[in-house]
PDB file of C-alpha atoms in Angstrom:
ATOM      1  CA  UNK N   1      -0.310 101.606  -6.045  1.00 86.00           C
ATOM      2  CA  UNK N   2      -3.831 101.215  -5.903  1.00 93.00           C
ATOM      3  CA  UNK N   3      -3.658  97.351  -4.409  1.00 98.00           C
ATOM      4  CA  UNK N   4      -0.845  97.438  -2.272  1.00 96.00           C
ATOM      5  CA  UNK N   5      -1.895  95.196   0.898  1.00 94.00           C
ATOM      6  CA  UNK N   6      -4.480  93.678  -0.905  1.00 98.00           C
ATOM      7  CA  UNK N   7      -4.976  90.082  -1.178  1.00 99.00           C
ATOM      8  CA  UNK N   8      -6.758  88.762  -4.814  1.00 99.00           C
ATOM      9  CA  UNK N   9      -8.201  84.820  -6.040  1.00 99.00           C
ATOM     10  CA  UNK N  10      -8.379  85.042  -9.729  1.00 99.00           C
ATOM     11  CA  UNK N  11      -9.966  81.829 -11.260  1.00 99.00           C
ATOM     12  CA  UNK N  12      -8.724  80.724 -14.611  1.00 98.00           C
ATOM     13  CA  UNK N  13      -5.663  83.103 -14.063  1.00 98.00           C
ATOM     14  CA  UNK N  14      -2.773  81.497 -15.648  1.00 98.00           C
ATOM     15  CA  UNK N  15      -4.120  82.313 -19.442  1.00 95.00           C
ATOM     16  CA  UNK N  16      -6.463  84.530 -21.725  1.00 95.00           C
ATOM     17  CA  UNK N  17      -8.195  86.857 -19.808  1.00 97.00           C
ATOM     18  CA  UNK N  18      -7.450  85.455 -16.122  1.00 97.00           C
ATOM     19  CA  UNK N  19      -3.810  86.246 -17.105  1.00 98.00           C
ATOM     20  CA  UNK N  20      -4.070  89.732 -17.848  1.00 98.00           C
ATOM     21  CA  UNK N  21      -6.042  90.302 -14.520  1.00 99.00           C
ATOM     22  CA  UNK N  22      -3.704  88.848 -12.418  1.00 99.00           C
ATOM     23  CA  UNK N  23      -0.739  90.851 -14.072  1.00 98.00           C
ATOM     24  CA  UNK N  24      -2.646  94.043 -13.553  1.00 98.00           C
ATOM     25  CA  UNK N  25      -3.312  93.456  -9.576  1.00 99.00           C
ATOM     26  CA  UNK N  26       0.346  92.622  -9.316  1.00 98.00           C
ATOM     27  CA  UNK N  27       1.188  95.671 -10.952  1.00 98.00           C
ATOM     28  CA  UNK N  28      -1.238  97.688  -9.013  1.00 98.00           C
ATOM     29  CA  UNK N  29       0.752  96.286  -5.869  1.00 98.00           C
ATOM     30  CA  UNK N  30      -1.555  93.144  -4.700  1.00 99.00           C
ATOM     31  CA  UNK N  31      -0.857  89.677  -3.783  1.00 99.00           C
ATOM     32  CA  UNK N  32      -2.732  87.168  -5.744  1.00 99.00           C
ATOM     33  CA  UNK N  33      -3.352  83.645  -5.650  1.00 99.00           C
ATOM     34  CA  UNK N  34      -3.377  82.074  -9.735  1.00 99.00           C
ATOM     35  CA  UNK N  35      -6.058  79.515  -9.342  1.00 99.00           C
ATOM     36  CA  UNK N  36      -6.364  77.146 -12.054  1.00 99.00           C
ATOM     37  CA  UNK N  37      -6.815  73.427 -13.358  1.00 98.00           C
ATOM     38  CA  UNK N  38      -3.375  73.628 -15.169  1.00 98.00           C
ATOM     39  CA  UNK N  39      -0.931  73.940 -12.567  1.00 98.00           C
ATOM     40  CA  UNK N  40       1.925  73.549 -14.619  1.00 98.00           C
ATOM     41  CA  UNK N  41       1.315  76.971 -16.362  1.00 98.00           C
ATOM     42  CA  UNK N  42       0.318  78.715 -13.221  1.00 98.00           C
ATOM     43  CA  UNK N  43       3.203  77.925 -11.561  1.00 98.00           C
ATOM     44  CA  UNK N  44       5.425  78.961 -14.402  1.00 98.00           C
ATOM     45  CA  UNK N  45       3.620  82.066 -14.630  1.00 98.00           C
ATOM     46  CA  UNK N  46       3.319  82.761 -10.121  1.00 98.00           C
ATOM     47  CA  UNK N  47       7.416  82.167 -10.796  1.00 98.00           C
ATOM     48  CA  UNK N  48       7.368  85.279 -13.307  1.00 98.00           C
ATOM     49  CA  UNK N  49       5.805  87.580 -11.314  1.00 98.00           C
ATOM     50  CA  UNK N  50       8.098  86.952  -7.958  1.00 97.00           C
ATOM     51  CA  UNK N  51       6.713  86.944  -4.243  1.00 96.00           C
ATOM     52  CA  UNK N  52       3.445  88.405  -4.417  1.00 98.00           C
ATOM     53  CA  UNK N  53       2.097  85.503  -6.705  1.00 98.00           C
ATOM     54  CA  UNK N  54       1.034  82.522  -5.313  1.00 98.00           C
ATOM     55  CA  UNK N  55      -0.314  79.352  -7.738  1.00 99.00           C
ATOM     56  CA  UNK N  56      -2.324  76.767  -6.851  1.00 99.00           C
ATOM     57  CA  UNK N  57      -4.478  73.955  -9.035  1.00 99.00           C
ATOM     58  CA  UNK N  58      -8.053  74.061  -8.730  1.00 99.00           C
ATOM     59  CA  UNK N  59     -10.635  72.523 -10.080  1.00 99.00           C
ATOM     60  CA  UNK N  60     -13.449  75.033  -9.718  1.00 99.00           C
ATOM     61  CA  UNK N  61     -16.315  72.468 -10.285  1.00 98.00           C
ATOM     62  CA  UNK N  62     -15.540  70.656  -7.358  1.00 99.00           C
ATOM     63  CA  UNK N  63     -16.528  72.063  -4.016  1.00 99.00           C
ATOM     64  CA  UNK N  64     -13.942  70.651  -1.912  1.00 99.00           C
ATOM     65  CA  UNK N  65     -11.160  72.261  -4.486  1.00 99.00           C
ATOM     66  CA  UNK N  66     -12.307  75.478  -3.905  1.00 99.00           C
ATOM     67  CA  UNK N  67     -13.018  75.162  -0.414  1.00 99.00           C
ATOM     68  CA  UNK N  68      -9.338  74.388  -0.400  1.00 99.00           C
ATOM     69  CA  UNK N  69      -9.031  77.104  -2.401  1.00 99.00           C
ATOM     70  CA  UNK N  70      -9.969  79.826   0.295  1.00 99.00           C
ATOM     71  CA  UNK N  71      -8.167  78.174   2.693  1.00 98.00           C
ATOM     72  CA  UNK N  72      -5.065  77.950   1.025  1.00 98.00           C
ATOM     73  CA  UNK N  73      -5.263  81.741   0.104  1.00 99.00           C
ATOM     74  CA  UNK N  74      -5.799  82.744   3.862  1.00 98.00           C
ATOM     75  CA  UNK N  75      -2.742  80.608   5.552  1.00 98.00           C
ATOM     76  CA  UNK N  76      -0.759  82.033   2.860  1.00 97.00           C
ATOM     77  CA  UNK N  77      -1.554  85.665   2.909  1.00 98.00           C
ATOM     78  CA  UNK N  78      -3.942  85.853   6.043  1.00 97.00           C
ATOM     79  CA  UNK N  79      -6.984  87.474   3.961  1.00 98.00           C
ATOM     80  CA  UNK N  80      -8.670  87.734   0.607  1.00 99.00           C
ATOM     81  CA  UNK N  81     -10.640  91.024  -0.158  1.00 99.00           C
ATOM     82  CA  UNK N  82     -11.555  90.343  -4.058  1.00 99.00           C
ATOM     83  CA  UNK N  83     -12.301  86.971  -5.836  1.00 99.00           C
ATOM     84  CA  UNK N  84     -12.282  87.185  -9.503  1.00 99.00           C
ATOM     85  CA  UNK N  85     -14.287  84.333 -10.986  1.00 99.00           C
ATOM     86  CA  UNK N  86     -12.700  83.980 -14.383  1.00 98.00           C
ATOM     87  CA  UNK N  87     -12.436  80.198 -15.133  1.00 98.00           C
ATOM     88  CA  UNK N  88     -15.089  78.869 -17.870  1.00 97.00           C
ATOM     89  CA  UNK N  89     -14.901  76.931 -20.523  1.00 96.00           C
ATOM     90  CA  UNK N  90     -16.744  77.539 -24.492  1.00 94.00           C
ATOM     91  CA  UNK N  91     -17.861  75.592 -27.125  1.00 93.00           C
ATOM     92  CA  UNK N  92     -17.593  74.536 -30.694  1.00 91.00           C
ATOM     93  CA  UNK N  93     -20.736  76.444 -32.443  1.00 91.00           C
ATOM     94  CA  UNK N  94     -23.395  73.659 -33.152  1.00 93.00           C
ATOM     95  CA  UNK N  95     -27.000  73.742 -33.252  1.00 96.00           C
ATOM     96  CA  UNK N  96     -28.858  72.888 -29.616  1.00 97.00           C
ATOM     97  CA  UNK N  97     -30.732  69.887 -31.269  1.00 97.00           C
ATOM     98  CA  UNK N  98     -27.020  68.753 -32.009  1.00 97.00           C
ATOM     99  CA  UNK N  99     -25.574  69.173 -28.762  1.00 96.00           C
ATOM    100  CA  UNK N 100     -24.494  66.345 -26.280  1.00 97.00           C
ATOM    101  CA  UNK N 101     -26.272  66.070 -22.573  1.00 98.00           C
ATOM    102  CA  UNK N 102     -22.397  65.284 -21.798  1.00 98.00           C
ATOM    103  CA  UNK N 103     -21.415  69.149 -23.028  1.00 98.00           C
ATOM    104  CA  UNK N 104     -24.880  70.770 -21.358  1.00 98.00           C
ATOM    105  CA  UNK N 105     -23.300  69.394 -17.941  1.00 98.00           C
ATOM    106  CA  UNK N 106     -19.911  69.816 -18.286  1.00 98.00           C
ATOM    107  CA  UNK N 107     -20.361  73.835 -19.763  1.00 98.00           C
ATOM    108  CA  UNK N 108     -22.923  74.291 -16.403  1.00 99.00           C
ATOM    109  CA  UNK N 109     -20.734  72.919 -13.913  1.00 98.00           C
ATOM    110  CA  UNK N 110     -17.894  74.711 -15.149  1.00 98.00           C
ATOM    111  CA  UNK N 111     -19.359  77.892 -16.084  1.00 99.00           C
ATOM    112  CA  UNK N 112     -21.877  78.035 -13.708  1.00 99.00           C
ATOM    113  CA  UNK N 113     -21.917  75.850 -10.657  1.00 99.00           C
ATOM    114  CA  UNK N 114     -18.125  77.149 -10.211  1.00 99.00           C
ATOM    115  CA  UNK N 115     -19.790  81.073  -9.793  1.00 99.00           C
ATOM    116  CA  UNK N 116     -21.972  79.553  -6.756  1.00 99.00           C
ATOM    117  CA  UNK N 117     -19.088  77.653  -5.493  1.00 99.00           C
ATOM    118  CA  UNK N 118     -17.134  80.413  -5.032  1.00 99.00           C
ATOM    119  CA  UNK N 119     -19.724  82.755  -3.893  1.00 99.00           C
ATOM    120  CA  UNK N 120     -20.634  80.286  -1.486  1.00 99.00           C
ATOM    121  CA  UNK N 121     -17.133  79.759   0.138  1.00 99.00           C
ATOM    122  CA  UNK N 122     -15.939  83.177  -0.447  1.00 99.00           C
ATOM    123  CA  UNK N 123     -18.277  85.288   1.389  1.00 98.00           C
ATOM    124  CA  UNK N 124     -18.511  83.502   5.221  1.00 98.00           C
ATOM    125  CA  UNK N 125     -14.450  84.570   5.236  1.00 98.00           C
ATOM    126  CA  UNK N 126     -15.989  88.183   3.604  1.00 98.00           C
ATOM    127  CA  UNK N 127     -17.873  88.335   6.553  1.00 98.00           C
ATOM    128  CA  UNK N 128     -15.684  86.962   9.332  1.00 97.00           C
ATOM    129  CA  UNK N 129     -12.914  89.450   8.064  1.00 97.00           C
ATOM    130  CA  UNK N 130     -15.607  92.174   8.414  1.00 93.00           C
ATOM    131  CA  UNK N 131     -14.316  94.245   5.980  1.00 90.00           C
ATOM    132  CA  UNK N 132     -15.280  95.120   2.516  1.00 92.00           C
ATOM    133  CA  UNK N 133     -15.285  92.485  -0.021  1.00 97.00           C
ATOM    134  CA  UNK N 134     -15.765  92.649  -3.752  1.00 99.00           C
ATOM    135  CA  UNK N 135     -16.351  89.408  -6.059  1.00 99.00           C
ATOM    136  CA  UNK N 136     -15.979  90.318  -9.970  1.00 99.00           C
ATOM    137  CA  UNK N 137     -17.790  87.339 -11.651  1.00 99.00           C
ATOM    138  CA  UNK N 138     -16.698  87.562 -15.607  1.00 98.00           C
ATOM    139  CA  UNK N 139     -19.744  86.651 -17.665  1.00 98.00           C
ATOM    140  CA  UNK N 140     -19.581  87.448 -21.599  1.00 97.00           C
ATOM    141  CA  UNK N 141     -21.871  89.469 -24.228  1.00 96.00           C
ATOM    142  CA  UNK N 142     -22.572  86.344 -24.894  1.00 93.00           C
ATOM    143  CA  UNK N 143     -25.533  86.955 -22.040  1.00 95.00           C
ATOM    144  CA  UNK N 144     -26.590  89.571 -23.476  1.00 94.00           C
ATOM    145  CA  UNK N 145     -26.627  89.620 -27.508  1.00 92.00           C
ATOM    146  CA  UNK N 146     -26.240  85.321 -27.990  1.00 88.00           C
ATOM    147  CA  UNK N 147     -24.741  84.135 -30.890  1.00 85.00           C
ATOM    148  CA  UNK N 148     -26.659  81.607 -33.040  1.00 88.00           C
ATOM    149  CA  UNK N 149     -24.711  77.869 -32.349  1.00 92.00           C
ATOM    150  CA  UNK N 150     -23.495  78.962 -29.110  1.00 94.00           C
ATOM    151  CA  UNK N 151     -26.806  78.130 -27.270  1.00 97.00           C
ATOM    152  CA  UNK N 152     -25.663  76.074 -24.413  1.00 97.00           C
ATOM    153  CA  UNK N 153     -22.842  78.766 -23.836  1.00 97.00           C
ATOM    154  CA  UNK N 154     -24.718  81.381 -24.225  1.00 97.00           C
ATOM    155  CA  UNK N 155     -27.589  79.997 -20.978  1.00 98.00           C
ATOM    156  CA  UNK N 156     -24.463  79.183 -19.126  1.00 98.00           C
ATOM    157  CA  UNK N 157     -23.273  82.959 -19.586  1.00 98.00           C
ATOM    158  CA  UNK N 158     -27.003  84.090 -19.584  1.00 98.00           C
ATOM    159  CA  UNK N 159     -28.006  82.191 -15.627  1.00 98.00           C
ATOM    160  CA  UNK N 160     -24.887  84.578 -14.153  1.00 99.00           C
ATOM    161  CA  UNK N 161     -26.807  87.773 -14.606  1.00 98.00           C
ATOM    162  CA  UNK N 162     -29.510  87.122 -12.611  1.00 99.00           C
ATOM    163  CA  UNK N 163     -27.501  85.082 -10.022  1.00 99.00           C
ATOM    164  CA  UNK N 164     -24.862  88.464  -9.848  1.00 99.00           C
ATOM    165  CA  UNK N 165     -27.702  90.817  -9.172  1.00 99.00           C
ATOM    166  CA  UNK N 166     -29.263  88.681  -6.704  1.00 99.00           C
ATOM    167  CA  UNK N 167     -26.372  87.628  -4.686  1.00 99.00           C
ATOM    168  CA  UNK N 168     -25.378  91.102  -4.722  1.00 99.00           C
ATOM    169  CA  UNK N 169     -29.161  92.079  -3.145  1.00 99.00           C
ATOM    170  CA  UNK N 170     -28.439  89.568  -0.521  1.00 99.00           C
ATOM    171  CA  UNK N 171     -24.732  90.554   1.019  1.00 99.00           C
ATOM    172  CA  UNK N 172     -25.246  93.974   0.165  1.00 98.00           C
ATOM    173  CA  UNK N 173     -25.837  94.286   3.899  1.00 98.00           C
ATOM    174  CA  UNK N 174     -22.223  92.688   4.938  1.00 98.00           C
ATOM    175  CA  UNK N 175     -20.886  95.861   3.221  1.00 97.00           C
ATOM    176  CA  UNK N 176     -19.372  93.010   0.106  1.00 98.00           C
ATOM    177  CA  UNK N 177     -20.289  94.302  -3.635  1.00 99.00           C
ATOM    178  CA  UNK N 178     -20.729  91.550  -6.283  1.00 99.00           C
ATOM    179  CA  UNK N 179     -20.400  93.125 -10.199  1.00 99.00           C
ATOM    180  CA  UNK N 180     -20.050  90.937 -13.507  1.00 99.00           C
ATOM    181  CA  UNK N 181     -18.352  92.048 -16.379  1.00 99.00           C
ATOM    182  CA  UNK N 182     -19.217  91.174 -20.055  1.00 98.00           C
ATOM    183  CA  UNK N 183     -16.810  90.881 -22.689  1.00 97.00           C
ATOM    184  CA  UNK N 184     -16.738  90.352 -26.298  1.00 94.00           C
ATOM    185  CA  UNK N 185     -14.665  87.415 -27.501  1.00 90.00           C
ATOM    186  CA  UNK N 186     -10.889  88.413 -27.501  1.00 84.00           C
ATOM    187  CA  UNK N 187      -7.616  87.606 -28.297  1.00 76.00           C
ATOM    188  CA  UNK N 188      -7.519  84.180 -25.987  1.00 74.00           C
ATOM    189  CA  UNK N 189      -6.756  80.409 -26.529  1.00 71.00           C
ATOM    190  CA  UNK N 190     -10.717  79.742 -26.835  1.00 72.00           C
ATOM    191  CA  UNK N 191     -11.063  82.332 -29.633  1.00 73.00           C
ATOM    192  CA  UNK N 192     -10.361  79.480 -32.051  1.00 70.00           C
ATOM    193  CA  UNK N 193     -12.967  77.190 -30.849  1.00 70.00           C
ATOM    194  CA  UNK N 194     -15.375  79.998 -30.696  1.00 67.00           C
ATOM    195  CA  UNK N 195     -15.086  80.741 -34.570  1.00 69.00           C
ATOM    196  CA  UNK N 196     -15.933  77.025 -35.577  1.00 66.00           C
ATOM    197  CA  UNK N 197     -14.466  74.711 -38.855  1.00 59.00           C
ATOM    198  CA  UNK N 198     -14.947  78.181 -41.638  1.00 63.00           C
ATOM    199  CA  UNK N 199     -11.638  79.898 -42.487  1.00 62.00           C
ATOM    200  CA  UNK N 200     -10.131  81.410 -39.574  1.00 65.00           C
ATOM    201  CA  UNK N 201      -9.063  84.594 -41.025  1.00 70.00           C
ATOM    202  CA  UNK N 202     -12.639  84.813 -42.725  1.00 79.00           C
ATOM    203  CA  UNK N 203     -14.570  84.134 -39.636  1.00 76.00           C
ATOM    204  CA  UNK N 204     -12.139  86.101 -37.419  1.00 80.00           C
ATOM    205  CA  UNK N 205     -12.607  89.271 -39.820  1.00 86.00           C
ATOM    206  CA  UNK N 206     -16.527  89.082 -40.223  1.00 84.00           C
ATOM    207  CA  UNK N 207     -16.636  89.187 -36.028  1.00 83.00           C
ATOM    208  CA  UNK N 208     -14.696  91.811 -35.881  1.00 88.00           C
ATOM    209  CA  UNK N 209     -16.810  93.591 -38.059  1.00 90.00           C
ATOM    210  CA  UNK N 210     -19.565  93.217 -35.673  1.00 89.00           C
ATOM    211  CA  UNK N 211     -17.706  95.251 -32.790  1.00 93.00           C
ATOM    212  CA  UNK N 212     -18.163  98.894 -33.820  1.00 95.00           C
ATOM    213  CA  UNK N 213     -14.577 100.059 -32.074  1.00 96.00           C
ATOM    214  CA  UNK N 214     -13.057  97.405 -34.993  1.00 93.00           C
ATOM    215  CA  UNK N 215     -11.265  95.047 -32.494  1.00 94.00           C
ATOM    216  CA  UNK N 216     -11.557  92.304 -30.585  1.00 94.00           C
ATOM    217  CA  UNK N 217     -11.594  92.749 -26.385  1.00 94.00           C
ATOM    218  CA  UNK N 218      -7.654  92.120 -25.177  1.00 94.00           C
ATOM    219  CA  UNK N 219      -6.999  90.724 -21.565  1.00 96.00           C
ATOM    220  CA  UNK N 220      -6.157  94.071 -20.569  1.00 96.00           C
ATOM    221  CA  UNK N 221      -9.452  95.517 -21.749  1.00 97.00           C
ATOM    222  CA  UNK N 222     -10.933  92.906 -19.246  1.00 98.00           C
ATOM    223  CA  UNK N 223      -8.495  93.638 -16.640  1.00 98.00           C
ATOM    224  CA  UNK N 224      -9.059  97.527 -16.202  1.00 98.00           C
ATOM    225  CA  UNK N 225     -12.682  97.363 -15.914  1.00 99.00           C
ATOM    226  CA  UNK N 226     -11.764  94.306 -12.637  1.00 98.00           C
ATOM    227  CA  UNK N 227      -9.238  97.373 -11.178  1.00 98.00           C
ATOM    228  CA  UNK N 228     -12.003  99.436 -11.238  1.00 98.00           C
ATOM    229  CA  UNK N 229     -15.147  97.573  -9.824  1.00 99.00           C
ATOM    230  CA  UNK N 230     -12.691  96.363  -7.454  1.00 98.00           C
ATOM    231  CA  UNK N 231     -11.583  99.744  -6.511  1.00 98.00           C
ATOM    232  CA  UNK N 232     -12.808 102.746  -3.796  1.00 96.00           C
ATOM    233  CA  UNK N 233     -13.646 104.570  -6.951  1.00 97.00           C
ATOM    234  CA  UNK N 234     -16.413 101.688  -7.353  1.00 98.00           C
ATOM    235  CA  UNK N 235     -17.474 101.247  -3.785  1.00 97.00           C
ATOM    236  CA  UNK N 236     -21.092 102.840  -4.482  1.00 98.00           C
ATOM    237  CA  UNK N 237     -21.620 100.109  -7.405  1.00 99.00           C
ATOM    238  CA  UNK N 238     -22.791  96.854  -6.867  1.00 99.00           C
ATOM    239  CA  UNK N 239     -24.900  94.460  -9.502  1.00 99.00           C
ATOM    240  CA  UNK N 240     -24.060  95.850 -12.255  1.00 99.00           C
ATOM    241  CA  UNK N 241     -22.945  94.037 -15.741  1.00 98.00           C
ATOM    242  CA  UNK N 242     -20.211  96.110 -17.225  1.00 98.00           C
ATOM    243  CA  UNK N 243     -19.703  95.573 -20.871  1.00 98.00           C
ATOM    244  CA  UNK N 244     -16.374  95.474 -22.284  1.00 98.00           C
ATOM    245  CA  UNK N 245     -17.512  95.076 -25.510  1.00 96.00           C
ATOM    246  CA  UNK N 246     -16.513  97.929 -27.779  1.00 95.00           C
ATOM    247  CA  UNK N 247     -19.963  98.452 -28.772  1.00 95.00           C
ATOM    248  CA  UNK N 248     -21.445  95.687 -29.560  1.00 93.00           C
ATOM    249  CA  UNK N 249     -24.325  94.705 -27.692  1.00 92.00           C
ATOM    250  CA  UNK N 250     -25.820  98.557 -28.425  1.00 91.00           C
TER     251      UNK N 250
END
């Protein structure tokens, strides 16, 4: 097993996407802590996968959560070598003009602030443990080809490009690689919310028909390309934006 002995966060990891991460590292042999603002389900889900899981409710906007956060993760399993930073939050389409300063802040403290919390707290215990770390930050295609109605998302998704590369510049020297990957929407909870008030099956089929592959992404999709920027296969890559996207942001 590729992840035996090692020790993962994953934000956002007791649904959609976060959930199919965390069931790959487990499978792959690591220990990982489900981090998320529904406790309930993470616990329900940490009891699934036995002793290796670990859940624990975080509020990833808040710095003192995920201070707690890495602390937590270290008394319980004395290390962390990857932090996944999967929790966000998306958006009814609307036009900008129509949008609320009350969603601008809460979609940037979620899906931004959260990526320089945990950055911030992650990487002193990176570099105390002086070993190899890796944080996966999961941004969308949304950063790449935006979507017209989803312009507050999109600059949310859009900001963690540049911070990814640069962050990765700066502990590049502490041996610790920082990647992003970018998905296409897929088969999660916020995939309704995404398509807006037209017919679902409508709007869900004319999407799909943007993705030249013909399907949507699938947590698992997401999960292999974490395995591998996480893995020694990947240890020569750092910055990069992987797109999981079937094709299409070409």
């Amino acid at each position: 097993m590729r992840f035996e002995n090692k020790v993962v966060i994953v934000t956002g990891g007791a649904s959609g996407f976060g959930k199919g991460i965390v069931e790959k590292f487990i499978n792959e042999g690591a220990k990982v802590l489900i981090a998320d603002i529904n406790y309930e389900s993470a616990k329900e889900f940490s009891n699934e996968l036995g002793k290796n899981a670990e859940a624990l409710k975080v509020d990833v906007s808040k710095a003192l959560d995920v201070e707690n956060m890495i602390k937590e993760t270290v008394l319980k399993f004395s290390k962390i070598d990857i932090l996944v930073q999967n929790a966000a939050i998306g958006m009814k389409p609307r036009m900008l003009i129509d949008s609320s300063e009350e969603l601008f802040d809460n979609l940037f403290k979620i899906n931004v602030k959260s990526i320089y919390l945990g950055a911030k707290n992650i990487i002193p215990q990176f570099i105390k443990q002086k070993a190899a770390g890796n944080i996966i930050n999961i941004v969308s295609t949304a950063a790449i080809r935006p979507r017209p109605g989803l312009a507050l998302y999109n600059a949310t998704k859009g900001a963690l490009v540049p911070m990814t590369k640069a962050l990765a510049l700066e502990v590049a020297q502490y041996k610790i690689r920082v990647n992003g990957i970018c998905p296409v929407a897929g088969e999660t909870p916020m995939l309704k919310e995404f398509l807006g008030e037209q017919d679902p099956s409508t709007a869900y089929e004319n999407f799909k028909s943007t993705i030249p592959l013909g399907r949507l992404a699938e947590p698992y999709d997401v999960a292999n390309a974490c395995l591998f920027l996480s893995s020694e296969e990947a240890n020569f890559i750092t910055g990069v934006m992987l797109e999981v996207d079937g094709g299409r942001t070409i």
